[in-house]
Amino acid sequence: MKILWVSDSPLTPTGQGNQTRLILTNLYLAGYEVVNYGVYSKASAPFLVNGIRVYPTPNFESLNALRDIMDQERPDILILFADPRFFLPIFSWLDEFRPRTKVFFYHLWDNDPIPHWNTRIYHAFDGIIAASQFTYDMVRQVAGLQTPLFYAPLVTSPEEFYPITDAGELQEAKTRLLVPEEYDFTIFWNNRALLRKRVGDIMEAHNLFHEKLSKRGVSTLLILKSIPGPKDQEAVDFLSHKNLFPESPLVVLSNHYNIQDMNYFY
């Protein structure tokens, strides 16, 4: 069976990219043929990684490119994995793709209210795969939904993220990655530097938290980790906002870190 997976590429340093890497690698090891039409800015020609054949693209606006890949690869299943707004051009062509292959939507939704505006999208697929229990319960409440619904939660590798029990190893990592000072309470925020991620709310909440607890002799630290985002209307300059709370202990991290270091952070 051949699967064509449309999302970020396995090498893209995003949540969707990491999930693509883990899921497709394991599907390949299980004997499936896997192809990725994935967002990736550092290549323009197809390449192979972990047994996954990747067709890189800057975005999903070129429907002819996807049509060409469909013609060449002839997948048994087409799976879309990203927020619905990224696939609006593809949605308009689902009637062309569905007679040729089954089309599934690997779907993650984080919060209430139920997005009833997605109802027409849900009806357009041969199946919806919920990536979390919340998503599964939410989609089940969509009135009149006849599309089959499945549950396959997001994954992580126990070889990449696991408990660190050696106190000395943790202290060495803390000193190397952060600051040597000890804090009674640490908040770690790892996200994209975009307005919709509400980092300003996080900073203000921590400032109030710090002001209250410091009077009791309790020290707090807020760690903001995010790689710089695109210079658009949503991009947030952490350092500019930091000046709004000069007394609030804050560390801003904007570097790329490997999986081992991310495990230390968590």
XYZ file of C-alpha atoms in Angstrom:
266
model
C 0.000 0.000 0.000
C 1.261 3.450 -0.912
C 0.470 6.505 1.220
C 0.863 10.087 0.009
C 1.194 12.345 3.071
C 0.701 16.096 2.570
C 2.117 18.230 5.379
C 5.443 19.667 6.477
C 8.423 17.578 5.388
C 10.200 15.179 7.799
C 13.105 17.648 7.964
C 11.045 20.766 8.707
C 11.678 21.886 12.345
C 8.008 22.180 13.321
C 5.564 20.092 15.299
C 3.974 18.837 12.091
C 7.408 18.132 10.635
C 8.403 16.039 13.659
C 5.132 14.116 13.566
C 5.599 13.516 9.842
C 9.097 12.158 10.490
C 7.986 9.808 13.270
C 4.764 8.576 11.668
C 6.096 8.061 8.146
C 9.338 6.462 9.325
C 7.377 3.898 11.325
C 4.946 3.306 8.462
C 7.929 2.656 6.202
C 9.437 0.234 8.726
C 6.053 -1.520 8.904
C 6.218 -2.203 5.178
C 4.215 0.655 3.676
C 5.449 2.750 0.769
C 5.353 6.365 1.908
C 5.595 9.575 -0.091
C 5.547 13.085 1.308
C 4.473 16.254 -0.471
C 5.944 18.492 2.200
C 6.720 22.090 2.978
C 10.504 22.493 2.998
C 12.518 25.581 2.034
C 16.004 24.089 1.724
C 15.451 21.911 -1.351
C 13.581 22.074 -4.644
C 14.189 18.588 -6.058
C 12.772 15.332 -4.639
C 14.937 13.549 -2.066
C 14.876 10.443 0.140
C 15.038 10.448 3.949
C 14.399 7.459 6.254
C 12.875 5.599 3.331
C 10.434 8.461 2.693
C 10.343 9.964 -0.794
C 9.899 13.718 -0.305
C 8.625 16.197 -2.873
C 9.488 19.584 -1.313
C 7.296 22.622 -1.818
C 7.225 26.164 -0.357
C 3.434 25.906 0.138
C 0.349 24.073 -1.096
C -0.826 26.685 -3.590
C 0.380 24.799 -6.686
C -2.402 22.331 -7.366
C -0.747 21.261 -10.593
C 2.269 20.062 -8.603
C 0.074 17.854 -6.424
C -1.770 16.621 -9.498
C 1.554 15.649 -11.105
C 2.614 13.761 -7.964
C -0.740 11.963 -7.887
C -0.303 10.952 -11.528
C 3.251 9.752 -10.960
C 2.879 8.006 -7.596
C -0.724 6.737 -7.853
C -1.201 6.438 -4.068
C -3.774 4.189 -2.433
C -4.437 6.788 0.266
C -3.958 10.557 0.339
C -3.662 12.016 3.864
C -3.664 15.751 4.614
C -2.133 16.869 7.916
C -2.159 20.567 8.884
C -4.623 23.227 9.914
C -7.533 23.357 7.435
C -6.626 26.903 6.367
C -3.431 25.645 4.711
C -5.373 23.307 2.446
C -8.050 25.606 1.052
C -6.719 25.309 -2.535
C -6.585 21.507 -2.222
C -10.094 21.314 -0.786
C -11.435 22.811 -4.003
C -9.984 19.835 -5.908
C -11.060 16.969 -3.657
C -13.780 15.950 -6.114
C -11.022 15.292 -8.652
C -8.843 13.279 -6.269
C -11.456 11.163 -4.467
C -12.452 9.008 -7.479
C -8.782 8.035 -7.799
C -7.851 7.406 -4.166
C -9.203 7.528 -0.631
C -8.626 10.955 0.934
C -8.249 11.274 4.716
C -7.775 14.266 7.000
C -5.406 13.785 9.967
C -6.928 16.417 12.202
C -5.862 18.204 15.371
C -7.980 20.851 17.081
C -6.971 22.288 20.451
C -9.850 24.116 22.049
C -13.528 24.994 22.313
C -15.815 26.062 20.752
C -16.599 23.371 18.197
C -15.497 24.756 14.802
C -18.794 24.292 12.994
C -17.353 26.302 10.108
C -15.257 23.203 9.328
C -18.340 21.025 8.861
C -18.291 21.214 5.064
C -14.625 20.218 5.134
C -15.336 17.202 7.350
C -18.027 16.018 4.938
C -15.615 16.237 1.997
C -13.309 13.400 3.153
C -13.472 9.629 3.059
C -12.316 9.587 6.656
C -11.117 11.800 9.509
C -8.291 10.666 11.788
C -8.374 12.494 15.120
C -4.903 13.246 16.470
C -6.078 13.750 20.070
C -8.892 12.624 22.344
C -10.197 16.198 22.430
C -10.343 16.299 18.627
C -12.105 12.922 18.503
C -14.757 13.969 21.031
C -15.227 17.323 19.297
C -15.678 15.942 15.785
C -18.204 13.400 17.090
C -20.420 16.325 18.122
C -20.622 17.779 14.607
C -24.271 17.418 13.630
C -25.046 15.057 10.784
C -21.488 13.916 10.223
C -21.434 10.732 8.141
C -17.683 10.664 7.488
C -15.973 7.731 9.275
C -13.985 8.908 12.302
C -10.835 7.220 13.627
C -8.478 7.887 16.546
C -4.676 7.873 16.128
C -3.008 10.200 18.671
C 0.171 12.145 18.028
C 3.306 10.222 18.822
C 6.705 10.653 20.365
C 9.688 8.344 20.520
C 10.782 6.921 23.917
C 14.293 6.927 22.479
C 14.130 10.723 22.101
C 12.062 11.847 25.108
C 12.506 9.995 28.380
C 13.028 10.801 32.095
C 16.511 11.913 33.154
C 17.225 10.467 36.585
C 20.879 11.492 36.984
C 20.854 14.757 38.980
C 24.406 15.591 37.946
C 23.578 15.192 34.261
C 20.552 17.452 34.644
C 22.539 20.131 36.464
C 25.239 20.090 33.790
C 22.607 20.501 31.085
C 20.881 23.281 33.008
C 24.127 25.210 33.416
C 25.035 24.745 29.754
C 21.627 25.553 28.287
C 20.186 28.086 30.716
C 21.533 29.854 33.776
C 23.323 28.445 36.850
C 20.985 30.155 39.320
C 18.353 28.089 41.099
C 14.672 29.023 40.976
C 11.828 27.646 43.045
C 9.401 27.568 40.119
C 10.157 27.538 36.383
C 7.747 27.951 33.470
C 8.897 26.710 30.056
C 7.036 28.047 26.980
C 8.031 26.486 23.647
C 6.144 27.854 20.666
C 6.325 29.937 17.525
C 6.843 33.672 17.967
C 3.433 34.677 16.642
C 0.710 36.919 18.033
C -1.931 34.188 17.976
C 0.202 32.150 20.409
C -0.551 34.860 23.030
C 2.983 35.154 24.343
C 2.142 38.614 25.720
C -0.478 37.019 27.972
C 2.079 34.478 29.170
C 4.576 37.224 30.006
C 2.031 39.352 31.856
C 0.684 36.351 33.784
C 4.184 35.388 34.863
C 4.922 38.966 35.909
C 1.872 38.963 38.210
C 2.852 35.507 39.463
C 6.386 36.713 40.178
C 5.239 39.886 41.963
C 2.979 37.882 44.269
C 5.361 35.032 45.076
C 8.517 37.134 45.425
C 6.935 38.778 48.470
C 6.896 35.303 50.042
C 10.514 34.624 49.153
C 9.628 32.308 46.240
C 11.672 32.823 43.062
C 10.228 32.182 39.603
C 11.608 32.054 36.082
C 9.900 32.221 32.682
C 11.731 30.602 29.757
C 10.512 31.584 26.296
C 11.870 29.350 23.551
C 11.062 30.050 19.939
C 12.971 30.277 16.711
C 12.445 33.595 14.886
C 9.335 33.512 12.739
C 8.614 35.238 9.431
C 8.718 39.018 9.424
C 5.006 39.446 8.923
C 2.107 40.993 10.792
C 2.025 38.122 13.295
C 5.697 38.030 14.234
C 6.516 38.924 17.841
C 9.769 40.510 19.039
C 10.277 38.927 22.470
C 12.988 41.341 23.511
C 10.784 44.385 22.887
C 8.038 42.891 25.040
C 10.568 41.920 27.682
C 11.112 45.623 28.391
C 7.487 45.841 29.563
C 8.348 43.656 32.558
C 11.902 44.655 33.552
C 11.672 43.123 37.046
C 10.300 39.787 35.850
C 12.976 37.016 35.579
C 12.898 36.002 31.936
C 15.157 34.026 29.603
C 14.628 34.218 25.837
C 16.017 31.347 23.742
C 15.973 31.688 19.961
C 18.454 28.996 18.895
C 17.845 25.627 17.282
C 18.365 22.783 19.747
C 18.827 19.089 19.042
C 16.454 16.427 20.353
C 18.691 15.558 23.306
C 18.761 19.165 24.508
C 14.983 19.471 24.080
C 14.650 16.409 26.282
C 16.716 18.191 28.915
C 14.421 21.228 28.724
C 11.317 19.148 29.277
